[in-house]
Structures are given as C-alpha cells and as structure tokens.
PDB file of C-alpha atoms and ligand atoms in Angstrom:
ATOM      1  CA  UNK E 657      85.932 197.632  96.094  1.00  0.00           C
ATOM      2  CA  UNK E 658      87.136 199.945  98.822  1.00  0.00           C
ATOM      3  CA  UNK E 659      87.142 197.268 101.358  1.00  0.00           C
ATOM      4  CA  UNK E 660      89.571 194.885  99.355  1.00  0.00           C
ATOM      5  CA  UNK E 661      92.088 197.508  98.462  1.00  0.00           C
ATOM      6  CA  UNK E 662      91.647 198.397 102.028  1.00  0.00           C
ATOM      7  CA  UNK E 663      92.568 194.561 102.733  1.00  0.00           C
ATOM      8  CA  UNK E 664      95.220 194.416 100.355  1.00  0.00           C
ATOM      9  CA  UNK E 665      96.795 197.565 102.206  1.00  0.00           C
ATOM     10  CA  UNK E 666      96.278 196.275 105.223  1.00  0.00           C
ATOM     11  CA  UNK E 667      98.327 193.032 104.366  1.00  0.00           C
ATOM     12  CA  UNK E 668     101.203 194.614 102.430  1.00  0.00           C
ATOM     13  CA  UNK E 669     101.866 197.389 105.090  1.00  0.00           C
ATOM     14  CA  UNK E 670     102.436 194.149 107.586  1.00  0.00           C
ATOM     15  CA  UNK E 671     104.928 192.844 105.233  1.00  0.00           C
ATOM     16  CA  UNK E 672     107.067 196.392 105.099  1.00  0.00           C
ATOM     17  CA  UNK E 673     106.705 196.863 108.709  1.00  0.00           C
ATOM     18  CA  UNK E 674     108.204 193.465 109.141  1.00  0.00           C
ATOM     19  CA  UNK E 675     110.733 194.121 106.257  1.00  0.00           C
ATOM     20  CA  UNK E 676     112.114 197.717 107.629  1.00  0.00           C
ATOM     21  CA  UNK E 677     112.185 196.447 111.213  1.00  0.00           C
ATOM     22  CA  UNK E 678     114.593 193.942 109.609  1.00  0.00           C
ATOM     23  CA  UNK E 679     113.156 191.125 112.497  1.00  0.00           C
ATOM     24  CA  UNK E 680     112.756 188.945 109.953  1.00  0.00           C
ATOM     25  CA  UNK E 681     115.624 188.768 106.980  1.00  0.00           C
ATOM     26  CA  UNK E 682     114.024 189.044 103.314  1.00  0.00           C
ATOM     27  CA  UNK E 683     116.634 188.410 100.319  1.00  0.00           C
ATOM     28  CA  UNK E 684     117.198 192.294  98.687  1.00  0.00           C
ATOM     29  CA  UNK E 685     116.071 190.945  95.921  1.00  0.00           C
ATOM     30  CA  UNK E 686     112.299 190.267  97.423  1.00  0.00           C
ATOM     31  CA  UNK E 687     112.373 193.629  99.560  1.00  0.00           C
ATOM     32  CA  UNK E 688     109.062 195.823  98.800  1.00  0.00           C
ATOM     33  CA  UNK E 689     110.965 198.809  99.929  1.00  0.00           C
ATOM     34  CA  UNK E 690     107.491 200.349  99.633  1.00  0.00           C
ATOM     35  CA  UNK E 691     106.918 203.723 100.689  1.00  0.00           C
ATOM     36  CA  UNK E 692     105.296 204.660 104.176  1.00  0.00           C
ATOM     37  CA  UNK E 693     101.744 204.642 105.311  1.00  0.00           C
ATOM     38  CA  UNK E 694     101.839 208.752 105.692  1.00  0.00           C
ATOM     39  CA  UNK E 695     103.453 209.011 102.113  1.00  0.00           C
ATOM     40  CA  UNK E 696     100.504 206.617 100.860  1.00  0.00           C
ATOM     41  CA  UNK E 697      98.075 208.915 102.847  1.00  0.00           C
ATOM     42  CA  UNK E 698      99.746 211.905 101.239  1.00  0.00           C
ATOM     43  CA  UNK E 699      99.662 210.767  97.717  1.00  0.00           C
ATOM     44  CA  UNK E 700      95.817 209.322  97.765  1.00  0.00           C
ATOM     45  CA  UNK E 701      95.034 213.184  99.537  1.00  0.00           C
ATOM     46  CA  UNK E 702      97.161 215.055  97.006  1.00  0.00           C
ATOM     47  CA  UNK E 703      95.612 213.024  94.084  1.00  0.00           C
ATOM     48  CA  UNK E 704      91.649 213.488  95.213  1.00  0.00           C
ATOM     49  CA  UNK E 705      92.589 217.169  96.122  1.00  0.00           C
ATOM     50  CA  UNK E 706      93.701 217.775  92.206  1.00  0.00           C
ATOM     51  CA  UNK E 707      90.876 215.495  90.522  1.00  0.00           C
ATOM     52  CA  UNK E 708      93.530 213.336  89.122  1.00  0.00           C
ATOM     53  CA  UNK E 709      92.611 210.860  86.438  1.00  0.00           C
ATOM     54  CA  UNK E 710      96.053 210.074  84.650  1.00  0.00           C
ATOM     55  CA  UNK E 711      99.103 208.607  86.974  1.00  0.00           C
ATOM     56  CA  UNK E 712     102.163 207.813  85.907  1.00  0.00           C
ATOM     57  CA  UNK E 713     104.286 205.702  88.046  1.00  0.00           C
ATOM     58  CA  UNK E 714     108.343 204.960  88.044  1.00  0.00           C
ATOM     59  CA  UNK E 715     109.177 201.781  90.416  1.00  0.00           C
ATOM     60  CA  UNK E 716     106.228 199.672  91.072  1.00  0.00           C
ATOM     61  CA  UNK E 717     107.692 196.854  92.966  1.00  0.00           C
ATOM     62  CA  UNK E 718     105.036 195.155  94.248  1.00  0.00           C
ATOM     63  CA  UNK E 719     102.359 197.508  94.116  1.00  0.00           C
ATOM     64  CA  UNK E 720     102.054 198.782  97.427  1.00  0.00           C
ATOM     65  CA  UNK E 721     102.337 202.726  95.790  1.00  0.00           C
ATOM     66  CA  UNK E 722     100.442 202.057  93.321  1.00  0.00           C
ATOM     67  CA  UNK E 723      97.527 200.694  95.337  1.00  0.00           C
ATOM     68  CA  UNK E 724      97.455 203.536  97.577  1.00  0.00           C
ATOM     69  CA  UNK E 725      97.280 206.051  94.378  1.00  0.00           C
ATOM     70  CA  UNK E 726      94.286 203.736  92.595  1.00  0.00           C
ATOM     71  CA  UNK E 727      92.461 203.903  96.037  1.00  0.00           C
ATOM     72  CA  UNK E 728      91.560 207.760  94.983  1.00  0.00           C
ATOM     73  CA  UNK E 729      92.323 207.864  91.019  1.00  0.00           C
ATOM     74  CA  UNK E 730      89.543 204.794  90.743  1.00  0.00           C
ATOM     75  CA  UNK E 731      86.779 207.262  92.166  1.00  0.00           C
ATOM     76  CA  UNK E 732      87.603 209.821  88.951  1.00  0.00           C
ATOM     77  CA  UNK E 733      87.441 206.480  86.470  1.00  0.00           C
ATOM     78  CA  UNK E 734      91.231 207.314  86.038  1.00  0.00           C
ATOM     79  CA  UNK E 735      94.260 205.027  84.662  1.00  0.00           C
ATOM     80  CA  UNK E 736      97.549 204.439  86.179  1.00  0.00           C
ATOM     81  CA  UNK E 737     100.789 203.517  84.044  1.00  0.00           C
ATOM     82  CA  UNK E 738     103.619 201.910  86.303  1.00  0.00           C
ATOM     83  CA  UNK E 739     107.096 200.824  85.394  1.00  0.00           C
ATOM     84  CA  UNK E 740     109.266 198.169  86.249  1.00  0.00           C
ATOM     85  CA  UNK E 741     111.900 196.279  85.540  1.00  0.00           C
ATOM     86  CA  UNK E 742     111.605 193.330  87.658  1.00  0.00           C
ATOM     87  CA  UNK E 743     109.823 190.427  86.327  1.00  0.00           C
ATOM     88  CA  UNK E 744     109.219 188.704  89.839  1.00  0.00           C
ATOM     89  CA  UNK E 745     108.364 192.167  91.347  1.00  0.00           C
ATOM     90  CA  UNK E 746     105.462 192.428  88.546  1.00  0.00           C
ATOM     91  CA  UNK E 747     103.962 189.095  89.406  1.00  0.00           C
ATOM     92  CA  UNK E 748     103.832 190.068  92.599  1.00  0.00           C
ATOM     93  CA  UNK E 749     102.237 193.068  91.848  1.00  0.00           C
ATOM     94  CA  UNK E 750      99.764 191.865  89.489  1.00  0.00           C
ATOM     95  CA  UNK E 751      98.562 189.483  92.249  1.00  0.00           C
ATOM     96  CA  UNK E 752      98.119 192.607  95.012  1.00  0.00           C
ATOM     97  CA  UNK E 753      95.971 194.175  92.207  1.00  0.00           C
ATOM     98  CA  UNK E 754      93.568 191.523  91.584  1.00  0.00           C
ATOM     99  CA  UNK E 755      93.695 191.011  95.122  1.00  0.00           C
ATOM    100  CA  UNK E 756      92.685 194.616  95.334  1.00  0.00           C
ATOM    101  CA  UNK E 757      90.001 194.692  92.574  1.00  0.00           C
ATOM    102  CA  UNK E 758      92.216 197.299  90.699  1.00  0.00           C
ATOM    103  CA  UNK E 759      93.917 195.416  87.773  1.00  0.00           C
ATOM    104  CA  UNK E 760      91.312 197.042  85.108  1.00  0.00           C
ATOM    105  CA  UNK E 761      93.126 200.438  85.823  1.00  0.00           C
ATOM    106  CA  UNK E 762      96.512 199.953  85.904  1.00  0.00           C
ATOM    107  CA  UNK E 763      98.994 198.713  83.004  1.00  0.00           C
ATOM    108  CA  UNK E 764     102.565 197.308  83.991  1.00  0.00           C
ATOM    109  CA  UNK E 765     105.219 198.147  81.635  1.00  0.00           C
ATOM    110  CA  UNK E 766     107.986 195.946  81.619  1.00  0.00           C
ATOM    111  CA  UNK E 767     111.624 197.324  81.380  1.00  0.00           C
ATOM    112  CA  UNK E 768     114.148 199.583  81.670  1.00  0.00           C
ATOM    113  CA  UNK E 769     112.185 202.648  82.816  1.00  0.00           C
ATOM    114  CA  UNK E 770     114.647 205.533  80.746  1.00  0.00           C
ATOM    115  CA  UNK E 771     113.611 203.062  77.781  1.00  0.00           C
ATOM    116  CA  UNK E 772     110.010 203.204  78.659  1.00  0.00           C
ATOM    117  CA  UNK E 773     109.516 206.531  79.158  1.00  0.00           C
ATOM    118  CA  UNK E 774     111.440 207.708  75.731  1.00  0.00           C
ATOM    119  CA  UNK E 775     108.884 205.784  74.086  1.00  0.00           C
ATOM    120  CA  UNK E 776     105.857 207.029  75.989  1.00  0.00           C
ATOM    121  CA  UNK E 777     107.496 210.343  75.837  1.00  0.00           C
ATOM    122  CA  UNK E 778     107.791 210.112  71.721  1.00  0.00           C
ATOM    123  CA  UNK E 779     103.685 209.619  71.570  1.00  0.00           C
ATOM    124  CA  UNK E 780     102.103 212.807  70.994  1.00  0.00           C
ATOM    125  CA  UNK E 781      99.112 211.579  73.036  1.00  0.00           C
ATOM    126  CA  UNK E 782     101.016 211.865  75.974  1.00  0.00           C
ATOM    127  CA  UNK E 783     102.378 215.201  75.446  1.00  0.00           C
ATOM    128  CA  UNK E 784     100.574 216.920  79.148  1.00  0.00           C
ATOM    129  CA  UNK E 785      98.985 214.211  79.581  1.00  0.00           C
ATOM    130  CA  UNK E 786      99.474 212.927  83.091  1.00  0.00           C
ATOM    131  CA  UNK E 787      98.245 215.141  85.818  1.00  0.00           C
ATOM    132  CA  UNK E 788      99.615 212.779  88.775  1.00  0.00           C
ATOM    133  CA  UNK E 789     103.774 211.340  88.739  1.00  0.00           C
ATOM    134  CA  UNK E 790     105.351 209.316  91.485  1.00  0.00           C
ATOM    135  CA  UNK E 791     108.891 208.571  90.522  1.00  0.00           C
ATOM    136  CA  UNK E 792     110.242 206.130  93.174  1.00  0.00           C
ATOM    137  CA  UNK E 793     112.790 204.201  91.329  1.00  0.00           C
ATOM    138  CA  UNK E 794     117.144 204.027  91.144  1.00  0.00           C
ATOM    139  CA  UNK E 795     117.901 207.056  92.164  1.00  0.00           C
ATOM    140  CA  UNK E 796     121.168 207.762  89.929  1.00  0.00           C
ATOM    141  CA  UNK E 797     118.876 208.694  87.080  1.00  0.00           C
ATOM    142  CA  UNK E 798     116.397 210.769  88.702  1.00  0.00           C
ATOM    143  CA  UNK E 799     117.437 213.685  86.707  1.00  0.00           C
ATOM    144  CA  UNK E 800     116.923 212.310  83.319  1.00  0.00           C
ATOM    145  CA  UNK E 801     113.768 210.648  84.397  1.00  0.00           C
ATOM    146  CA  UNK E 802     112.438 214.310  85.391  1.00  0.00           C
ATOM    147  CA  UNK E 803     113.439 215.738  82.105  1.00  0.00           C
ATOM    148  CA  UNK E 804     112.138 212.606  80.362  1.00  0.00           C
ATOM    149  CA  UNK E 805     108.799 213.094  82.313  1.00  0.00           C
ATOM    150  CA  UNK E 806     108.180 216.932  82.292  1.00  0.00           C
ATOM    151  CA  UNK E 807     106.636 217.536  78.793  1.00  0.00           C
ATOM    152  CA  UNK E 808     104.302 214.786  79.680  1.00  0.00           C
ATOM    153  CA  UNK E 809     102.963 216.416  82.417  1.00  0.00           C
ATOM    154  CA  UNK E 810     100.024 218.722  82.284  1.00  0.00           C
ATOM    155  CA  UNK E 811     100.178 222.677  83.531  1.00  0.00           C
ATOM    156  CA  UNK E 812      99.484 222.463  87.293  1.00  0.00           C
ATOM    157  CA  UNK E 813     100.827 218.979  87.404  1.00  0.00           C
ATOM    158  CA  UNK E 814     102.532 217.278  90.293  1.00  0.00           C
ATOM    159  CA  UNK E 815     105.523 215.221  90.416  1.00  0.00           C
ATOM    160  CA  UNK E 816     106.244 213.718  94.019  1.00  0.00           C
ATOM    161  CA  UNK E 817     109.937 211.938  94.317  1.00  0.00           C
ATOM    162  CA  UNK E 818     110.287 209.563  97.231  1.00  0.00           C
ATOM    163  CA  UNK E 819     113.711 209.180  99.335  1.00  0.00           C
ATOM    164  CA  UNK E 820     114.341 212.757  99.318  1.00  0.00           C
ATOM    165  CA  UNK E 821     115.782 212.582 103.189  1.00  0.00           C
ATOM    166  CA  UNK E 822     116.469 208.620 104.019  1.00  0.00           C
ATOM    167  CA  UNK E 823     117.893 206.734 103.225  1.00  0.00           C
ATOM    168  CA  UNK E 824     121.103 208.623 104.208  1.00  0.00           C
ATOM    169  CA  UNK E 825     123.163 207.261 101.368  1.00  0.00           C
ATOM    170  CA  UNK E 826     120.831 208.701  98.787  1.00  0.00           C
ATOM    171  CA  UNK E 827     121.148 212.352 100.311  1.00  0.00           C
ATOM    172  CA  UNK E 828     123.875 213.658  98.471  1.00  0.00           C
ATOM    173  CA  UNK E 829     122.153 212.747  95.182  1.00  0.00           C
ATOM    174  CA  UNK E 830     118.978 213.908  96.127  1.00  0.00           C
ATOM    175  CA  UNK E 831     119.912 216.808  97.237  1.00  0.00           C
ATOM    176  CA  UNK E 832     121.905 217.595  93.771  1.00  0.00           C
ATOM    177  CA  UNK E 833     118.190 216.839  92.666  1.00  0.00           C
ATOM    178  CA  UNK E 834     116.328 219.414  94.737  1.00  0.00           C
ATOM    179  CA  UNK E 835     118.857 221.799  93.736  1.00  0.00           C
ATOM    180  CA  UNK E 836     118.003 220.865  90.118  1.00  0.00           C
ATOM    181  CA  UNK E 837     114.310 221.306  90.796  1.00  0.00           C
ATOM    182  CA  UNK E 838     115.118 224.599  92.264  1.00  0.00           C
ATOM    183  CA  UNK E 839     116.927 226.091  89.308  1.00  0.00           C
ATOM    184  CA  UNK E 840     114.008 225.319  86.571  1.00  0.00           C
ATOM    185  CA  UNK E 841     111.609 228.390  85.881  1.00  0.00           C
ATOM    186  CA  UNK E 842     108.805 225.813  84.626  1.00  0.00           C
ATOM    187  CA  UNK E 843     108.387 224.499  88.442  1.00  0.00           C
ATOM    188  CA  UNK E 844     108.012 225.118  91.859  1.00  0.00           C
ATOM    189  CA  UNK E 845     109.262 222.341  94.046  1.00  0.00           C
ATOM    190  CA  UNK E 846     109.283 221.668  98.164  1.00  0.00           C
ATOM    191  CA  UNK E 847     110.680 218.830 100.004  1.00  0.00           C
ATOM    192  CA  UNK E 848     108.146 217.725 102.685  1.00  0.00           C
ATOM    193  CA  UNK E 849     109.706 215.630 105.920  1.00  0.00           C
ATOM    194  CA  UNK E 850     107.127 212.857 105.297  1.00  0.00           C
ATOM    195  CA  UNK E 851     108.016 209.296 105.132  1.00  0.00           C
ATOM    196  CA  UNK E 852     111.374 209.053 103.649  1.00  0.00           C
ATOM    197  CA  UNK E 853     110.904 212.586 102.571  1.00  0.00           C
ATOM    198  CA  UNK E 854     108.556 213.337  99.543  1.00  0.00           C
ATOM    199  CA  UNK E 855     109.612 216.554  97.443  1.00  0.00           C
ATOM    200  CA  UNK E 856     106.845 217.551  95.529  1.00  0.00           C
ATOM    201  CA  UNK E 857     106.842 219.518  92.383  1.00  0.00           C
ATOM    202  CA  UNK E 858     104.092 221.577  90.511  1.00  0.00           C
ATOM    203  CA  UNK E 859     104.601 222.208  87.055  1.00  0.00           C
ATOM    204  CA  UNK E 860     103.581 225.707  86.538  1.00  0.00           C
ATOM    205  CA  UNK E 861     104.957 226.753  82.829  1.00  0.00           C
TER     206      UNK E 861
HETATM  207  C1  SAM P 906     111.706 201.661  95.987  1.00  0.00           C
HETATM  208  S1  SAM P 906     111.056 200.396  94.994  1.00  0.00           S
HETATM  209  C2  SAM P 906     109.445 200.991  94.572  1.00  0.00           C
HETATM  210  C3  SAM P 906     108.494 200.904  95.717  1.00  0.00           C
HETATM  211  C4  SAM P 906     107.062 201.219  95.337  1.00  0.00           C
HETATM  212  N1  SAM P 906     106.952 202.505  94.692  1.00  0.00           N
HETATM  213  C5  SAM P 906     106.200 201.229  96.586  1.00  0.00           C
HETATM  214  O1  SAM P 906     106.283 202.222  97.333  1.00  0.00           O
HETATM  215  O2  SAM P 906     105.488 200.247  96.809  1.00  0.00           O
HETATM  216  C6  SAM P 906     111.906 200.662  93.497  1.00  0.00           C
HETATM  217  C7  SAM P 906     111.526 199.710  92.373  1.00  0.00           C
HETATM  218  O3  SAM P 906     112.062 200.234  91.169  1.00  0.00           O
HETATM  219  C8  SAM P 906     112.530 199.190  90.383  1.00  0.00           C
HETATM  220  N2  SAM P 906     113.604 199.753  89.530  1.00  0.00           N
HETATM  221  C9  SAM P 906     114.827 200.185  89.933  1.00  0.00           C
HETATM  222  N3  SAM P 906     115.506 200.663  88.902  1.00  0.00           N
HETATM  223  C10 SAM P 906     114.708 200.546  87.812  1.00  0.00           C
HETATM  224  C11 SAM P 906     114.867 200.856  86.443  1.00  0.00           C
HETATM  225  N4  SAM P 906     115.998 201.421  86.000  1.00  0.00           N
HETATM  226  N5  SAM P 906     113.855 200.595  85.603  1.00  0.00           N
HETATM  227  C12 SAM P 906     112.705 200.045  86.061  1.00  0.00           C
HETATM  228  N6  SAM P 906     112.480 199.718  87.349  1.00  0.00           N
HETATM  229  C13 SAM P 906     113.474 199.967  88.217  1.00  0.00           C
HETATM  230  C14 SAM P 906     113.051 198.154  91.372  1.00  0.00           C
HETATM  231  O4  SAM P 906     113.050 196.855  90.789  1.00  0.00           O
HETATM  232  C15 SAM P 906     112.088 198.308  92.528  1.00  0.00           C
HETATM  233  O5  SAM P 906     111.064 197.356  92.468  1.00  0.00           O
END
C-alpha cells in the first residue's frame, strides 16, 4: 500500500516539477497546479500529529493533495471528501487513486464547490465533523468557503489554505483573507512560508 502511493507520488511530483519549470508547455486547462512536496510533507505530518480520520478537501485536481493527505489518514481507517468541478481533472484523479491503492477512502464530489459544501453543510451529520480541511481551490471565494466550512469542523480542528504568499497575483486577496482569519474569536490562524505559503487555522471555539 505504502509503496504504490509512494509510486504514485513519485510520478505526479515529476509531472509538477516539469509543469512549474514551464520546460515543457501544458494547456491551463491540464495544469495540476498541485501543491509542493514540503506542503505535502506538512499536511501528511500535521494530519498523523492530530489523529485525523475525517478530511475534507476543496480543489482536488488531479489528486496529487489528496494523495499526500490519504498517505497518513489511511493508517487511522479515515475518509477523505474532495471537491471538484472539473470533469477531466476527476478522471484523472480517480486513475492516481487506484494507481495509489486509495480509491476505497476517498469520494469525489462533482461540482461547484459553494454548491457542494451548502449541501454537506445542511446535514446534521456533518455538523464538527471533519477534524482535517485543505481548501486549495479559486481563490475569490475563499471567504465564503471558510464560513461555509467552519461549523463543520470539530473543536481543535485545522483548516490549512494554500497560496497564501505566491502566486503574487493572489496576495492582495489572500491577505484580505488572513486579515479575516485574524479578526474571528473562534480561531487562531498563522501563515507559514512553506510551499506557496500554507496559513493554517485551529478552530478553538
Ligand atoms: C490549485 S488546483 C488544486 C490542486 C490540488 N489541491 C493539489 O495540490 O494537487 C485547484 C483546483 O480547484 C478546482 N476548482 C477551481 N474552482 C472551483 C470551484 N469553484 N468549484 C470546484 N472546483 C474548483 C480547479 O478545477 C482545480 O483543479
């Protein structure tokens, strides 16, 4: 098990490398724009280090995130949701995951992901119920996804939101974000220079 998501990794992070060091030209439209090796190593730490069994996940492109986070959730028999809107994107995906041995815990939703998660949100059974949250998706929207997510997370949850420093042209919204973060009494939040910058928020109310 460990040795093919290992392999499947392995073959994706060779894809992004090639993909962000732009010497060969993918179409935007097939760009993983995955996160980075350190952030995966940060997640699959941060994940283990709180026991985490349920995982919610907001941008799944091809699975590289995902894959990363099921590498330590699968040791606590745990589930991962992801979302995403792309229907190429998810057969992609679905592929890394078999590939991986993971598809038995994780469950694609397909769509719009403020659609999605007003209807997970409406289910009582996932009032606190995730304990992990990666939300790596359009960033224009990452305030209502965070107040869309919140109530579903449990008390000593964490939230991690990707792109906090780079790309450059997401700064100015992400830092409106942060600020955001900052103001709430329910959480403490910290933006860690990792990857593309990873702010990472504990829900503590
Ligand atoms: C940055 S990529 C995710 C990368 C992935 N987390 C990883 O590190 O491997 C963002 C993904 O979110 C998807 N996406 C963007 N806006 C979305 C939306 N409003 N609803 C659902 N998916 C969306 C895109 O199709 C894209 O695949």
């Amino acid at each position: 098990m460990n040795d093919s998501i290992s392999r499947t990794l392995e073959e994706l992070e060779k894809c992004s490398i090639l993909e962000k060091s732009r010497s060969i030209d993918v179409p935007q439209k097939e760009r993983m724009l995955a996160i980075t090796k350190e952030t995966g190593e940060l997640l699959s730490m941060i994940l283990r280090l709180k026991n985490a069994k349920n995982m919610l996940e907001i941008g799944t492109s091809v699975g590289y995130s995902t894959i990363w986070c099921a590498k330590a959730i699968i040791k606590k028999s745990g589930k991962i949701i992801t979302i995403e809107q792309d229907p190429e994107k998810i057969r992609r995906a679905n592929e890394n995951f078999q590939k991986a041995k993971i598809e038995d815990i994780i469950t694609i939703k397909e769509g719009i992901a403020i659609k999605i998660l007003k209807e997970l949100r409406i289910q009582e059974k996932n009032k606190g119920f995730f304990d992990f949250v990666l939300i790596d998706a359009d960033k224009e929207n990452i305030i209502e996804y965070f107040d869309l997510i919140l109530p579903m997370v449990s008390l000593g949850g964490i939230i991690v939101t990707d792109n906090m420093l780079y790309p450059e042209k997401y700064r100015q919204n992400m830092k409106k974000f942060s600020d955001y973060l900052k103001s709430k009494p329910d959480v403490i939040t910290t933006t860690l220079p990792i990857g593309n910058g990873e702010e990472m928020t504990i829900k503590i109310k």
